[in-house]
Amino acid sequence: MNNKNSNSDILVIGAGIAGIEASLMLSKSDRKVHLIEKNSYTGGMSIKFEEVFSNMECSTCMISPKQQDLLQDKNINLIMLATVEDVKGSPGDFKVKIHKKPRYVDMDNCIGCTACFDPCPVSIKNEFEEGLSTRKAIYIPCAGALPNVPCIDTNNCLRFQGKDCQACQDACMFNAIDFNQKDEKIELNVEAIIVATGYKLFDPNNTPHYGYKKINDVYTALEFERLYASNGPTQGKIQLKNGKTPKSGAIIHCIGRDKQGYCSSVCCMYSLKFNHYLKSKIPEIQIFELYTDLCIPGKSHQKFYEKIKQTGTTLIRATDIKITQQGQKIAITHTDEKGKKRNIIVDMVILSPAIVPNTDASQLANILGITCDDLGFYKEENQNISSVVTPKPGVFIVGCSQGPKNIQETVSQANAAVGKILSASQEGING
Amino acid sequence: MTDKFEPHIVGFLCNWCSYAGADLAGTSKLQVPSSLTPIRVMCSSRVDPVLVLTALLRGADGVLIAGCHPGDCHYDEGNYYTRRRFATLKKVVESLGLEHDRLCLSWISASEGQRFADIITEFTEKIKKMGPNPMKKNTGL
Amino acid sequence: MDRKIGVYICECGPNIAEKIDIDKVIKAVSPLDDVSIATRYKLLCSEQGKKFLEEQIKKNGLTHLVVAACSPRDHQHTFMTICENAGINPFLFQLANIREQCAWITENKEEATNKAIRLTKAAIGRVRYHVPLEKKEIESNPDVLVIGGGIAGMEASLHLASPQRKIYLVEKTSQLGGVVTNLEKTFPDMQSCPKIIQDKIDQVTNNDNIKVYTNCEVTEILGFFGNFEGTVTQNNNEDKTTVGFNVGAVVLATGCALFDPTDDPNYGYGKFDNVITALEFEKMNLAGNIRLKNGKTPKSVAIIHCVGRDKKGYCSEICCMYSIKFVRYLQNKIPEIKISNFYTDLCLPEKSYQKFYEQSRGKKNDFIRIDSIKITNPGNKLTITHNDEQGNKKSHGVDMVILSPALEPSVDTKKLAEFTRISQDDEGFFAEEHEKLGPVTTSTEGVYIAGCAQGPKSIQNTLIQAEAVAGKILSSLIPGKKIEPEVKVAHISESFCIGCKTCLTVCSYGVITFDSTKKVCVANEVICRGCGNCVAACPSGAASLKHFTFNQLRQELKEAVL
């Protein structure tokens, strides 16, 4: 039997695919897990994708069984709308302070019927849908989000802005809406911490020559993912801002690579995936892919690339890309492989941006007592010991919080961090 | 013709993808014809051809088998076998004197609530045009 | 059997109550055989609702429970727990989905009610034929057989070993260490490989819970998760001994081989002097002896990336980086040497790789993009011919050519895949269970893969996979804890089985074996995943799937067509 002392709980920060995977594995070995998630939903970035490379598997089908397992797991204490405020103590005995914001909806009483949405008078841009559709002040981010319980956005809710409104509460038949919920401070004692806080995408506003936000129909990768998603703002219909179906599109790789100074390793593959997305909905569409180096490591990835090439896409090794409006269309000037200046005209542009650290990464690093590398990702102690180990024993970094990587590598790291924790606490092993 | 023919369609939905997609149609409050009675199985490959024939011979106007998209099967390759069985089933059904279009095989993922609704609507319309199952009087099975 | 079925219809607030005439449903199902009570309740999944159900079961002496409410994907688990608490087997329960798949999708109340009646009747029809199913507990062996004594195998072993868990580390050659023993430094941080590898070897050798067997070849692996039997043949000088292991899990960490460029006429490997592979160069470099065949020090070197990439059809992920590492080796050992790297696409997929590349560039080295290349040896001078970016033919003369070949599966992959009944992917590597979510598990439960045996990768990622395998085993094979396999599994009736083996051919998980004495197929209930494919395939009806039997499904569908 495993010797379990009172400090055998584990803290996992981030309920994306890495955090969920690590938590489920730890629970399987009868460890109690506190899984902290800053958003109101689980699944992180991966639930924004309709399909994943290279076999174009449905992302929701892949992840929702894990999310369901998570929600039903007795060993996992899922704390949502929560962040870590303070960590003290030493390996094996960390004292963690959590700040939990109120959802204002009772998770036990709410049955997910969504009757509270319609009556809400407030309508704002839905961040989950990358601003492509709206939501109410009481909302779930998308159809199928888990847990299927809404939360109230106090920055926009009339009541929390001092106005007199209780439309949602009036509509709820289950006494699930509770305006009196308060912020909570939770203290936990844990043996180890796994940091699985994920990433964000490089903001193309920092590279104005791509025309993002200045030209209609220039989309970022995540915006395009939501456009294609069957549970997204257009139910998967790919259309331009004017409602028309694009006849041509360009996918531009390596957005922000120069500024960031590294290759994000997944963008070429997901750019090819976008190619597949476009062709599957609009078979006659003409597609251009502009890239610098094709980075497709992974035993099954080149096969996928060859398949996409055969659908008639034009691949251009391009530099000096500049995107401008040309009437109703978009012009992309660039220098090709042979050094010649060229111009292509398309209806739609998709930008594939670099993976960059979260805005609050360094703040969390300070709290945890770990450091960030020059690029802002969490720093591993020594790549040739193990990339999940930090100089602070007991604190592990996994997934894109440690550096850009695909889902397979993320899951491996989550498994590895659990491996390290369970290994150290095997009976008879000196931790 | 008698007044409005309301088809009875049996649907075998796999737990991981198509049943989840059907649930999503529900949580999204989409309208789906009530002709379908869903039966949950763990994998579409569980659908024994004899069960499908039993349904038809008992008078089901249509039978739907829905599973994960090829390549996405929760049990690796189950749906490939479903596809093969379905191809053979169509021939058997014809040999019994029934229209093979009373059978429908669809791949529906967990996020395709709308698609589920569309498929059931289309299939129901198709069956309505075909008319009731001529075997409706058999209850011996 | 004296059945007493209790039928409870949940109002789910207004969600079901407003869309379905619940009283009509109650009226329709109450007279059915075995239904001893049919009633409604406001919200069955609430705390009061759960209590109510439990009390109802006990009070009415119910033997079976039917709940008509939301989707089984929401609350199947909840109601099964209530059954257990109330003293009835949790599998004597069926949930009719009259919310997501009825009330919420049917506007017309009459239609919705009729459908709800059908669904509830179907659930009652089915549940009559449910049988109690018990959780199984299987003894398991926590020990592990690790095949391959390279860095992956050693890392996994070190993380797994404990006084309660013995590790048998089996290595084909006479030494531990694998391919890393040939390297001087790692990339990108240029750490000493001999130190890294010796560290691991020392830790393994000094670990009492790891037993190392060198000069060993695996000859057989039988059994299943928790109970494998592995046999190896150990070649000690003239002696051949057979050693057997009883273990709970098997780890395949057999590394990879290098693509052999001999047959490719473009490279001149094996034809011209001083055309060597990356591994040959690593060995040369480690020995501190970078020399041409004639003993002289080279003044110019060409490093060719992507050798064999076209033939193999994949990018091997590490070659660009180790080719750049070679630039560093050369700059370090022969400062005046001129180096040219010829590549198609520069693959630098980790956060620190691009910096490594940029910092390796110098005045005396070039990185040249090519699409095709040919190496010739006119007048005994190695010459590299390629097209430049403008399409013009260019030539370079060099003293030495280093070829960076693709990584391919090791020669033992086929044999070990057969022994463990796992597949090889299209490229010949061990096939992982799932490309995204299962990189180190396989379709055979209890058999794990790590490192380059799964696909080309760096030392860094190899270590991660080895630790991941340890995590998987540590969380599922716990000393003293029994394995609780899936309950809703396949079963093959010995008397009805005709031995046609159709079930065996369709099973993706190696669950079914053929008993050649009895001439029947047998399903291993410990590793069955419960898909039912074999059941649908069986021509004689010998195979059945617990909780999804033919008869149970037939009863359910009877209601659907009436």
PDB file of N, CA and C in Angstrom, chain B residues 49-93:
ATOM      1  N   PRO B  49     -25.981  -7.174 -37.559  1.00  0.00           N
ATOM      2  CA  PRO B  49     -26.889  -7.101 -38.712  1.00  0.00           C
ATOM      3  C   PRO B  49     -28.247  -7.753 -38.434  1.00  0.00           C
ATOM      4  N   VAL B  50     -28.249  -8.799 -37.609  1.00  0.00           N
ATOM      5  CA  VAL B  50     -29.518  -9.481 -37.321  1.00  0.00           C
ATOM      6  C   VAL B  50     -30.463  -8.550 -36.557  1.00  0.00           C
ATOM      7  N   LEU B  51     -29.888  -7.683 -35.727  1.00  0.00           N
ATOM      8  CA  LEU B  51     -30.722  -6.709 -35.006  1.00  0.00           C
ATOM      9  C   LEU B  51     -31.372  -5.749 -35.985  1.00  0.00           C
ATOM     10  N   VAL B  52     -30.607  -5.321 -36.960  1.00  0.00           N
ATOM     11  CA  VAL B  52     -31.125  -4.394 -37.965  1.00  0.00           C
ATOM     12  C   VAL B  52     -32.256  -5.068 -38.738  1.00  0.00           C
ATOM     13  N   LEU B  53     -32.031  -6.327 -39.129  1.00  0.00           N
ATOM     14  CA  LEU B  53     -33.054  -7.060 -39.869  1.00  0.00           C
ATOM     15  C   LEU B  53     -34.284  -7.279 -38.999  1.00  0.00           C
ATOM     16  N   THR B  54     -34.063  -7.585 -37.730  1.00  0.00           N
ATOM     17  CA  THR B  54     -35.183  -7.763 -36.802  1.00  0.00           C
ATOM     18  C   THR B  54     -36.023  -6.497 -36.778  1.00  0.00           C
ATOM     19  N   ALA B  55     -35.343  -5.360 -36.693  1.00  0.00           N
ATOM     20  CA  ALA B  55     -36.070  -4.092 -36.644  1.00  0.00           C
ATOM     21  C   ALA B  55     -36.933  -3.927 -37.888  1.00  0.00           C
ATOM     22  N   LEU B  56     -36.334  -4.193 -39.035  1.00  0.00           N
ATOM     23  CA  LEU B  56     -37.067  -4.003 -40.288  1.00  0.00           C
ATOM     24  C   LEU B  56     -38.199  -5.002 -40.421  1.00  0.00           C
ATOM     25  N   LEU B  57     -37.927  -6.235 -40.052  1.00  0.00           N
ATOM     26  CA  LEU B  57     -38.963  -7.257 -40.213  1.00  0.00           C
ATOM     27  C   LEU B  57     -40.093  -7.067 -39.222  1.00  0.00           C
ATOM     28  N   ARG B  58     -39.831  -6.398 -38.137  1.00  0.00           N
ATOM     29  CA  ARG B  58     -40.887  -6.088 -37.170  1.00  0.00           C
ATOM     30  C   ARG B  58     -41.677  -4.858 -37.603  1.00  0.00           C
ATOM     31  N   GLY B  59     -41.205  -4.193 -38.645  1.00  0.00           N
ATOM     32  CA  GLY B  59     -41.979  -3.063 -39.133  1.00  0.00           C
ATOM     33  C   GLY B  59     -41.356  -1.691 -38.973  1.00  0.00           C
ATOM     34  N   ALA B  60     -40.101  -1.592 -38.541  1.00  0.00           N
ATOM     35  CA  ALA B  60     -39.467  -0.275 -38.477  1.00  0.00           C
ATOM     36  C   ALA B  60     -39.418   0.302 -39.880  1.00  0.00           C
ATOM     37  N   ASP B  61     -39.792   1.569 -40.032  1.00  0.00           N
ATOM     38  CA  ASP B  61     -39.795   2.162 -41.364  1.00  0.00           C
ATOM     39  C   ASP B  61     -38.395   2.492 -41.838  1.00  0.00           C
ATOM     40  N   GLY B  62     -37.501   2.696 -40.894  1.00  0.00           N
ATOM     41  CA  GLY B  62     -36.112   2.993 -41.256  1.00  0.00           C
ATOM     42  C   GLY B  62     -35.194   2.634 -40.113  1.00  0.00           C
ATOM     43  N   VAL B  63     -33.961   2.318 -40.437  1.00  0.00           N
ATOM     44  CA  VAL B  63     -32.957   2.047 -39.404  1.00  0.00           C
ATOM     45  C   VAL B  63     -31.730   2.899 -39.691  1.00  0.00           C
ATOM     46  N   LEU B  64     -31.302   3.623 -38.677  1.00  0.00           N
ATOM     47  CA  LEU B  64     -30.098   4.452 -38.784  1.00  0.00           C
ATOM     48  C   LEU B  64     -29.005   3.843 -37.924  1.00  0.00           C
ATOM     49  N   ILE B  65     -27.800   3.748 -38.481  1.00  0.00           N
ATOM     50  CA  ILE B  65     -26.635   3.376 -37.675  1.00  0.00           C
ATOM     51  C   ILE B  65     -25.696   4.568 -37.720  1.00  0.00           C
ATOM     52  N   ALA B  66     -25.318   5.072 -36.553  1.00  0.00           N
ATOM     53  CA  ALA B  66     -24.426   6.231 -36.524  1.00  0.00           C
ATOM     54  C   ALA B  66     -23.211   5.939 -35.658  1.00  0.00           C
ATOM     55  N   GLY B  67     -22.064   6.314 -36.157  1.00  0.00           N
ATOM     56  CA  GLY B  67     -20.819   6.084 -35.418  1.00  0.00           C
ATOM     57  C   GLY B  67     -19.880   7.242 -35.572  1.00  0.00           C
ATOM     58  N   CYS B  68     -18.652   7.050 -35.071  1.00  0.00           N
ATOM     59  CA  CYS B  68     -17.626   8.087 -35.168  1.00  0.00           C
ATOM     60  C   CYS B  68     -17.118   8.160 -36.604  1.00  0.00           C
ATOM     61  N   HIS B  69     -16.615   9.287 -36.995  1.00  0.00           N
ATOM     62  CA  HIS B  69     -16.011   9.429 -38.321  1.00  0.00           C
ATOM     63  C   HIS B  69     -14.862   8.439 -38.460  1.00  0.00           C
ATOM     64  N   PRO B  70     -14.671   7.905 -39.677  1.00  0.00           N
ATOM     65  CA  PRO B  70     -13.561   6.966 -39.875  1.00  0.00           C
ATOM     66  C   PRO B  70     -12.257   7.562 -39.376  1.00  0.00           C
ATOM     67  N   GLY B  71     -11.528   6.775 -38.600  1.00  0.00           N
ATOM     68  CA  GLY B  71     -10.281   7.267 -38.028  1.00  0.00           C
ATOM     69  C   GLY B  71     -10.455   7.756 -36.609  1.00  0.00           C
ATOM     70  N   ASP B  72     -11.713   8.038 -36.216  1.00  0.00           N
ATOM     71  CA  ASP B  72     -11.934   8.588 -34.879  1.00  0.00           C
ATOM     72  C   ASP B  72     -12.514   7.577 -33.909  1.00  0.00           C
ATOM     73  N   CYS B  73     -12.704   6.343 -34.341  1.00  0.00           N
ATOM     74  CA  CYS B  73     -13.408   5.365 -33.506  1.00  0.00           C
ATOM     75  C   CYS B  73     -12.733   5.232 -32.140  1.00  0.00           C
ATOM     76  N   HIS B  74     -13.535   5.327 -31.107  1.00  0.00           N
ATOM     77  CA  HIS B  74     -13.023   5.211 -29.742  1.00  0.00           C
ATOM     78  C   HIS B  74     -12.351   3.865 -29.525  1.00  0.00           C
ATOM     79  N   TYR B  75     -12.800   2.857 -30.278  1.00  0.00           N
ATOM     80  CA  TYR B  75     -12.213   1.525 -30.159  1.00  0.00           C
ATOM     81  C   TYR B  75     -11.359   1.209 -31.378  1.00  0.00           C
ATOM     82  N   ASP B  76     -10.677   2.200 -31.855  1.00  0.00           N
ATOM     83  CA  ASP B  76      -9.681   2.038 -32.917  1.00  0.00           C
ATOM     84  C   ASP B  76     -10.303   1.851 -34.294  1.00  0.00           C
ATOM     85  N   GLU B  77     -10.840   0.666 -34.608  1.00  0.00           N
ATOM     86  CA  GLU B  77     -11.272   0.413 -35.981  1.00  0.00           C
ATOM     87  C   GLU B  77     -12.703  -0.084 -36.093  1.00  0.00           C
ATOM     88  N   GLY B  78     -13.431  -0.043 -34.974  1.00  0.00           N
ATOM     89  CA  GLY B  78     -14.777  -0.593 -34.973  1.00  0.00           C
ATOM     90  C   GLY B  78     -15.630  -0.095 -36.116  1.00  0.00           C
ATOM     91  N   ASN B  79     -15.580   1.206 -36.369  1.00  0.00           N
ATOM     92  CA  ASN B  79     -16.480   1.759 -37.383  1.00  0.00           C
ATOM     93  C   ASN B  79     -16.155   1.289 -38.790  1.00  0.00           C
ATOM     94  N   TYR B  80     -14.934   0.848 -39.042  1.00  0.00           N
ATOM     95  CA  TYR B  80     -14.631   0.298 -40.365  1.00  0.00           C
ATOM     96  C   TYR B  80     -15.420  -0.990 -40.585  1.00  0.00           C
ATOM     97  N   TYR B  81     -15.554  -1.775 -39.506  1.00  0.00           N
ATOM     98  CA  TYR B  81     -16.333  -3.005 -39.616  1.00  0.00           C
ATOM     99  C   TYR B  81     -17.808  -2.687 -39.788  1.00  0.00           C
ATOM    100  N   THR B  82     -18.264  -1.641 -39.113  1.00  0.00           N
ATOM    101  CA  THR B  82     -19.653  -1.206 -39.271  1.00  0.00           C
ATOM    102  C   THR B  82     -19.923  -0.908 -40.735  1.00  0.00           C
ATOM    103  N   ARG B  83     -19.000  -0.196 -41.326  1.00  0.00           N
ATOM    104  CA  ARG B  83     -19.159   0.199 -42.734  1.00  0.00           C
ATOM    105  C   ARG B  83     -19.280  -1.022 -43.627  1.00  0.00           C
ATOM    106  N   ARG B  84     -18.428  -1.999 -43.381  1.00  0.00           N
ATOM    107  CA  ARG B  84     -18.465  -3.211 -44.201  1.00  0.00           C
ATOM    108  C   ARG B  84     -19.762  -3.976 -44.014  1.00  0.00           C
ATOM    109  N   ARG B  85     -20.159  -4.091 -42.751  1.00  0.00           N
ATOM    110  CA  ARG B  85     -21.410  -4.822 -42.480  1.00  0.00           C
ATOM    111  C   ARG B  85     -22.582  -4.124 -43.121  1.00  0.00           C
ATOM    112  N   PHE B  86     -22.546  -2.826 -43.089  1.00  0.00           N
ATOM    113  CA  PHE B  86     -23.640  -2.043 -43.649  1.00  0.00           C
ATOM    114  C   PHE B  86     -23.771  -2.298 -45.149  1.00  0.00           C
ATOM    115  N   ALA B  87     -22.628  -2.361 -45.833  1.00  0.00           N
ATOM    116  CA  ALA B  87     -22.656  -2.603 -47.274  1.00  0.00           C
ATOM    117  C   ALA B  87     -23.338  -3.927 -47.582  1.00  0.00           C
ATOM    118  N   THR B  88     -23.022  -4.937 -46.782  1.00  0.00           N
ATOM    119  CA  THR B  88     -23.635  -6.248 -46.990  1.00  0.00           C
ATOM    120  C   THR B  88     -25.113  -6.215 -46.603  1.00  0.00           C
ATOM    121  N   LEU B  89     -25.409  -5.518 -45.520  1.00  0.00           N
ATOM    122  CA  LEU B  89     -26.790  -5.420 -45.052  1.00  0.00           C
ATOM    123  C   LEU B  89     -27.709  -4.867 -46.126  1.00  0.00           C
ATOM    124  N   LYS B  90     -27.222  -3.869 -46.829  1.00  0.00           N
ATOM    125  CA  LYS B  90     -28.044  -3.239 -47.860  1.00  0.00           C
ATOM    126  C   LYS B  90     -28.475  -4.284 -48.884  1.00  0.00           C
ATOM    127  N   LYS B  91     -27.543  -5.160 -49.233  1.00  0.00           N
ATOM    128  CA  LYS B  91     -27.860  -6.186 -50.226  1.00  0.00           C
ATOM    129  C   LYS B  91     -28.874  -7.178 -49.662  1.00  0.00           C
ATOM    130  N   VAL B  92     -28.680  -7.552 -48.397  1.00  0.00           N
ATOM    131  CA  VAL B  92     -29.599  -8.510 -47.776  1.00  0.00           C
ATOM    132  C   VAL B  92     -31.005  -7.932 -47.720  1.00  0.00           C
ATOM    133  N   VAL B  93     -31.074  -6.674 -47.345  1.00  0.00           N
ATOM    134  CA  VAL B  93     -32.374  -6.006 -47.212  1.00  0.00           C
ATOM    135  C   VAL B  93     -33.104  -5.980 -48.557  1.00  0.00           C
TER     136      VAL B  93
END
